[in-house]
CSV table of C-alpha atoms in Angstrom, one decimal:
chain,number,residue,atom,x,y,z
H,1,MET,CA,-43.4,36.1,-124.9
H,2,THR,CA,-46.4,36.1,-123.0
H,3,SER,CA,-48.3,39.8,-125.1
H,4,SER,CA,-48.7,41.1,-121.4
H,5,GLU,CA,-46.6,44.2,-121.0
H,6,LEU,CA,-44.0,44.7,-118.3
H,7,TRP,CA,-44.9,47.3,-115.5
H,8,THR,CA,-41.9,49.0,-114.7
H,9,ARG,CA,-40.1,49.8,-111.6
H,10,GLU,CA,-41.9,52.9,-111.4
H,11,THR,CA,-44.6,51.8,-112.0
H,12,ALA,CA,-44.2,49.6,-109.7
H,13,ASP,CA,-42.9,51.6,-107.2
H,14,ARG,CA,-45.9,53.7,-106.7
H,15,TYR,CA,-48.2,50.6,-107.9
H,16,ASP,CA,-49.6,51.1,-103.5
H,17,ALA,CA,-50.1,54.5,-103.1
H,18,GLU,CA,-52.2,54.3,-106.2
H,19,GLU,CA,-54.9,51.5,-105.4
H,20,THR,CA,-55.4,52.0,-101.0
H,21,GLU,CA,-58.9,51.5,-101.8
H,22,MET,CA,-58.6,48.9,-103.0
H,23,SER,CA,-56.3,48.0,-100.6
H,24,SER,CA,-58.6,48.7,-98.2
H,25,ALA,CA,-60.4,46.4,-95.6
H,26,ALA,CA,-63.7,47.3,-96.7
H,27,VAL,CA,-62.2,45.4,-100.2
H,28,LEU,CA,-60.0,42.9,-99.0
H,29,GLY,CA,-62.4,42.0,-96.4
H,30,PRO,CA,-65.0,39.7,-98.6
H,31,THR,CA,-62.0,38.7,-101.2
H,32,LEU,CA,-60.3,37.1,-98.2
H,33,ASP,CA,-63.0,36.1,-96.5
H,34,PHE,CA,-64.2,34.2,-100.1
H,35,LEU,CA,-60.9,32.5,-101.2
H,36,ALA,CA,-59.7,31.3,-97.3
H,37,GLY,CA,-63.0,29.6,-98.1
H,38,LEU,CA,-62.8,28.0,-101.3
H,39,ALA,CA,-58.3,27.4,-100.9
H,40,GLY,CA,-59.8,24.9,-96.9
H,41,ASN,CA,-56.6,23.5,-95.3
H,42,GLY,CA,-54.8,23.5,-99.1
H,43,ARG,CA,-52.8,25.3,-100.8
H,44,ALA,CA,-53.7,28.9,-102.4
H,45,LEU,CA,-52.0,30.3,-105.9
H,46,GLU,CA,-52.5,33.3,-107.0
H,47,PHE,CA,-51.2,34.2,-111.3
H,48,ALA,CA,-50.2,37.7,-112.1
H,49,ILE,CA,-50.0,38.4,-107.9
H,50,GLY,CA,-48.4,41.6,-108.4
H,51,THR,CA,-47.0,43.7,-105.2
H,52,GLY,CA,-49.5,40.8,-103.2
H,53,ARG,CA,-52.1,42.9,-102.4
H,54,VAL,CA,-54.9,40.6,-102.1
H,55,GLY,CA,-52.0,37.1,-101.8
H,56,VAL,CA,-49.7,38.3,-98.3
H,57,PRO,CA,-52.4,39.0,-96.6
H,58,LEU,CA,-54.1,35.8,-97.7
H,59,ARG,CA,-50.9,34.3,-96.2
H,60,GLU,CA,-51.3,36.0,-93.5
H,61,ARG,CA,-54.5,34.0,-92.6
H,62,GLY,CA,-52.4,30.3,-92.8
H,63,VAL,CA,-53.6,30.3,-97.2
H,64,PRO,CA,-50.6,28.3,-97.7
H,65,VAL,CA,-49.4,31.4,-100.8
H,66,ALA,CA,-47.4,31.1,-103.6
H,67,GLY,CA,-47.4,33.1,-106.6
H,68,ILE,CA,-46.5,33.8,-111.1
H,69,GLU,CA,-45.6,37.0,-111.9
H,70,LEU,CA,-44.0,38.5,-114.8
H,71,SER,CA,-42.8,41.3,-113.6
H,72,GLU,CA,-39.5,41.4,-111.5
H,73,ASP,CA,-39.8,44.6,-110.0
H,74,MET,CA,-43.6,43.9,-109.0
H,75,ALA,CA,-42.5,41.4,-107.3
H,76,ALA,CA,-39.6,43.5,-105.9
H,77,VAL,CA,-41.8,45.2,-103.9
H,78,LEU,CA,-43.5,41.7,-102.3
H,79,ARG,CA,-40.3,40.5,-101.3
H,80,ARG,CA,-40.7,43.6,-99.0
H,81,LYS,CA,-43.1,42.9,-97.6
H,82,ILE,CA,-43.0,39.2,-96.9
H,83,ALA,CA,-40.1,36.3,-97.0
H,84,ALA,CA,-39.7,33.8,-99.7
H,85,ASP,CA,-40.0,31.2,-97.4
H,86,ALA,CA,-43.1,32.0,-96.7
H,87,LEU,CA,-44.9,33.1,-100.2
H,88,PRO,CA,-42.4,31.6,-102.3
H,89,VAL,CA,-42.7,33.7,-106.3
H,90,THR,CA,-42.1,32.6,-109.2
H,91,ILE,CA,-41.3,35.4,-112.3
H,92,GLY,CA,-43.0,33.8,-115.5
H,93,ASP,CA,-45.8,33.5,-117.2
H,94,MET,CA,-49.9,33.0,-115.7
H,95,ALA,CA,-50.3,31.7,-119.3
H,96,THR,CA,-47.5,28.7,-118.5
H,97,THR,CA,-45.1,29.1,-116.2
H,98,ARG,CA,-45.4,25.8,-113.3
H,99,VAL,CA,-44.6,26.1,-110.1
H,100,PRO,CA,-44.4,22.2,-107.8
H,101,GLY,CA,-47.1,21.1,-106.4
H,102,GLU,CA,-50.6,20.7,-107.0
H,103,PHE,CA,-53.2,23.7,-105.2
H,104,THR,CA,-56.6,23.4,-104.2
H,105,LEU,CA,-57.1,27.1,-105.4
H,106,VAL,CA,-55.5,29.2,-108.4
H,107,TYR,CA,-57.1,32.6,-108.5
H,108,LEU,CA,-56.2,35.3,-110.8
H,109,VAL,CA,-57.8,38.7,-109.9
H,110,TYR,CA,-59.1,42.5,-110.4
H,111,ASN,CA,-59.0,42.1,-113.7
H,112,THR,CA,-55.5,40.9,-114.6
H,113,ILE,CA,-57.0,37.9,-117.2
H,114,SER,CA,-57.2,41.0,-120.0
H,115,ASN,CA,-53.5,41.7,-119.8
H,116,LEU,CA,-53.2,38.7,-121.5
H,117,LEU,CA,-53.6,39.7,-125.9
H,118,THR,CA,-54.5,37.2,-127.4
H,119,GLN,CA,-57.0,34.9,-127.3
H,120,ASP,CA,-54.8,32.1,-127.4
H,121,GLU,CA,-52.9,33.2,-123.8
H,122,GLN,CA,-55.8,33.3,-122.9
H,123,VAL,CA,-57.3,29.5,-123.2
H,124,GLU,CA,-53.7,28.8,-121.4
H,125,CYS,CA,-54.1,30.9,-118.6
H,126,PHE,CA,-57.1,27.7,-117.9
H,127,ARG,CA,-55.7,25.1,-119.3
H,128,ASN,CA,-52.5,26.4,-117.1
H,129,ALA,CA,-54.7,27.1,-114.3
H,130,ALA,CA,-56.5,23.4,-114.4
H,131,ARG,CA,-52.8,21.6,-114.7
H,132,HIS,CA,-51.5,23.2,-111.0
H,133,LEU,CA,-55.8,22.4,-109.6
H,134,ALA,CA,-55.6,19.0,-107.6
H,135,PRO,CA,-59.0,17.3,-108.3
H,136,GLY,CA,-62.2,18.9,-107.1
H,137,GLY,CA,-60.3,22.3,-106.9
H,138,ARG,CA,-61.3,25.6,-107.9
H,139,PHE,CA,-60.2,28.5,-110.3
H,140,VAL,CA,-61.1,32.4,-109.5
H,141,ILE,CA,-61.6,35.0,-112.4
H,142,GLU,CA,-62.8,38.7,-111.2
H,143,LEU,CA,-62.8,40.5,-114.1
H,144,GLY,CA,-64.9,43.8,-115.3
H,145,VAL,CA,-68.0,43.0,-117.7
H,146,PRO,CA,-66.9,45.1,-120.8
H,147,PRO,CA,-68.6,48.4,-121.1
H,148,LEU,CA,-70.1,47.9,-124.0
H,149,ARG,CA,-74.2,49.2,-123.7
H,150,PHE,CA,-72.5,53.0,-123.1
H,151,LEU,CA,-70.9,53.3,-126.8
H,152,PRO,CA,-73.5,54.6,-129.4
H,153,PRO,CA,-72.6,54.9,-132.9
H,154,GLY,CA,-69.7,56.4,-133.5
H,155,GLN,CA,-68.4,57.1,-130.0
H,156,VAL,CA,-65.1,54.9,-129.2
H,157,ALA,CA,-64.7,56.1,-125.7
H,158,VAL,CA,-66.2,55.3,-121.8
H,159,PRO,CA,-64.8,57.2,-118.5
H,160,PHE,CA,-64.4,54.4,-116.0
H,161,ASP,CA,-63.4,57.3,-112.3
H,162,VAL,CA,-63.6,61.1,-112.7
H,163,SER,CA,-62.6,62.1,-110.1
H,164,GLU,CA,-60.0,65.7,-108.2
H,165,ARG,CA,-57.5,63.5,-108.3
H,166,HIS,CA,-57.4,61.2,-111.0
H,167,LEU,CA,-59.7,61.0,-114.3
H,168,GLY,CA,-59.5,57.7,-116.1
H,169,PHE,CA,-61.3,56.3,-119.7
H,170,ASP,CA,-60.9,53.4,-121.8
H,171,THR,CA,-60.7,53.6,-125.3
H,172,PHE,CA,-62.2,50.5,-127.6
H,173,ASP,CA,-61.3,48.2,-130.2
H,174,LEU,CA,-64.3,46.4,-131.0
H,175,ALA,CA,-63.6,44.5,-133.9
H,176,GLU,CA,-60.0,43.3,-132.3
H,177,GLN,CA,-61.7,43.0,-129.1
H,178,LEU,CA,-58.8,45.7,-127.1
H,179,LEU,CA,-59.2,48.3,-125.3
H,180,VAL,CA,-56.2,50.4,-123.8
H,181,SER,CA,-56.5,52.4,-120.3
H,182,HIS,CA,-55.6,56.4,-120.3
H,183,HIS,CA,-54.8,57.6,-117.2
H,184,PHE,CA,-54.2,60.7,-116.0
H,185,THR,CA,-53.3,61.3,-112.4
H,186,ARG,CA,-53.1,64.2,-110.5
H,187,GLU,CA,-49.6,65.4,-109.5
H,188,ASP,CA,-49.1,68.1,-106.8
H,189,GLY,CA,-45.8,70.0,-106.3
H,190,ASP,CA,-44.7,72.4,-104.0
H,191,GLY,CA,-47.4,75.4,-105.0
H,192,ALA,CA,-50.3,75.5,-107.2
H,193,ALA,CA,-48.2,76.0,-110.3
H,194,GLU,CA,-46.8,73.2,-110.0
H,195,VAL,CA,-50.8,71.0,-110.8
H,196,ARG,CA,-49.6,68.7,-113.0
H,197,TYR,CA,-51.2,65.9,-114.8
H,198,ARG,CA,-49.3,62.4,-115.8
H,199,ARG,CA,-50.4,59.6,-118.7
H,200,GLY,CA,-50.4,56.3,-118.8
H,201,SER,CA,-52.5,53.3,-120.3
H,202,SER,CA,-52.5,49.9,-120.7
H,203,ARG,CA,-54.1,47.2,-123.2
H,204,HIS,CA,-56.3,44.6,-122.4
H,205,ARG,CA,-58.3,42.5,-124.2
H,206,TYR,CA,-62.3,41.8,-123.2
H,207,ALA,CA,-63.4,38.8,-123.1
H,208,TRP,CA,-67.6,38.7,-122.5
H,209,PRO,CA,-68.6,35.6,-119.3
H,210,ALA,CA,-69.4,33.6,-121.0
H,211,GLU,CA,-66.1,33.2,-123.6
H,212,LEU,CA,-64.5,32.1,-120.3
H,213,ASP,CA,-67.2,29.3,-119.0
H,214,LEU,CA,-65.8,28.3,-122.8
H,215,MET,CA,-61.8,28.7,-122.3
H,216,ALA,CA,-62.4,26.7,-119.3
H,217,ARG,CA,-64.3,23.5,-120.9
H,218,ILE,CA,-61.5,23.7,-122.9
H,219,ALA,CA,-59.4,23.1,-120.5
H,220,GLY,CA,-61.6,20.4,-119.1
H,221,LEU,CA,-63.0,22.7,-115.4
H,222,GLU,CA,-66.6,23.7,-115.1
H,223,ARG,CA,-68.3,26.4,-113.8
H,224,GLU,CA,-69.3,26.0,-110.4
H,225,ARG,CA,-70.2,29.6,-109.4
H,226,ARG,CA,-71.2,33.6,-110.6
H,227,VAL,CA,-71.4,36.1,-108.0
H,228,ALA,CA,-71.2,40.0,-109.4
H,229,ASP,CA,-68.7,40.9,-106.5
H,230,TRP,CA,-66.4,39.3,-103.3
H,231,ASP,CA,-69.6,39.5,-101.5
H,232,GLY,CA,-72.1,36.9,-103.3
H,233,THR,CA,-74.2,39.2,-105.3
H,234,PRO,CA,-76.3,38.0,-107.7
H,235,PHE,CA,-74.9,38.1,-111.0
H,236,THR,CA,-77.6,40.1,-113.2
H,237,GLU,CA,-77.1,41.8,-116.4
H,238,HIS,CA,-77.1,44.8,-114.5
H,239,ALA,CA,-73.6,43.9,-113.1
H,240,THR,CA,-70.1,45.6,-113.9
H,241,LYS,CA,-68.0,42.9,-113.4
H,242,HIS,CA,-67.9,38.9,-111.9
H,243,VAL,CA,-66.7,36.9,-109.5
H,244,SER,CA,-66.2,33.4,-111.4
H,245,VAL,CA,-65.5,30.0,-109.6
H,246,TRP,CA,-64.2,26.8,-112.1
H,247,ARG,CA,-64.2,23.0,-110.8
H,248,LYS,CA,-61.4,21.0,-111.3
H,249,PRO,CA,-63.8,18.0,-111.2
H,250,ASP,CA,-62.2,14.2,-109.1
């Protein structure tokens, strides 16, 4: 069994509504440009494809896309958007599940590799990507840089969103390299007295970019590029996330 937490039907049904910013043209446009350019005339495989936020519009651009998804409920939401013959999805763990054929691109976006809570499983995720790639193919990961510089001695929490409708902060277990993302999301009722906040949380294993490079090397992949975002901004010590590309040798 994978260590990833399973997304429920309730979470899947509200996921798209809560991720409208991540589904906007401003966010998706550069993401799709980046991925389509790497896929070229080949096929793309998305690990943890979820509700198809990226996979569906990438397929609409003409890139043949397949997906792996652990949650049947998330995959069911995707299936409302596109037929199985247009975008096939295999239910399973992204670290071990195999799908038929070879791909020029395997990608894993929006911090999702951190859903694997052990280093061994993250290494297996890289190995699984390498197994799917044709020679010369690329594996792409989008992942936040752990914000540990914001942690003075004795502090264990870092806020990542403070807005009218959402409060979010991460707590860290530095010894185990784990974090828990806590969310308080505003839910309005019929009147002012009905305003309430829904609490949620999820566990993640954070990893530094250099650690991912070593995982890639273990899987037989070579780092080709690292940038700070899908627009290609140079990656520096001040970057809050990275988009990294590893290549399978010819």
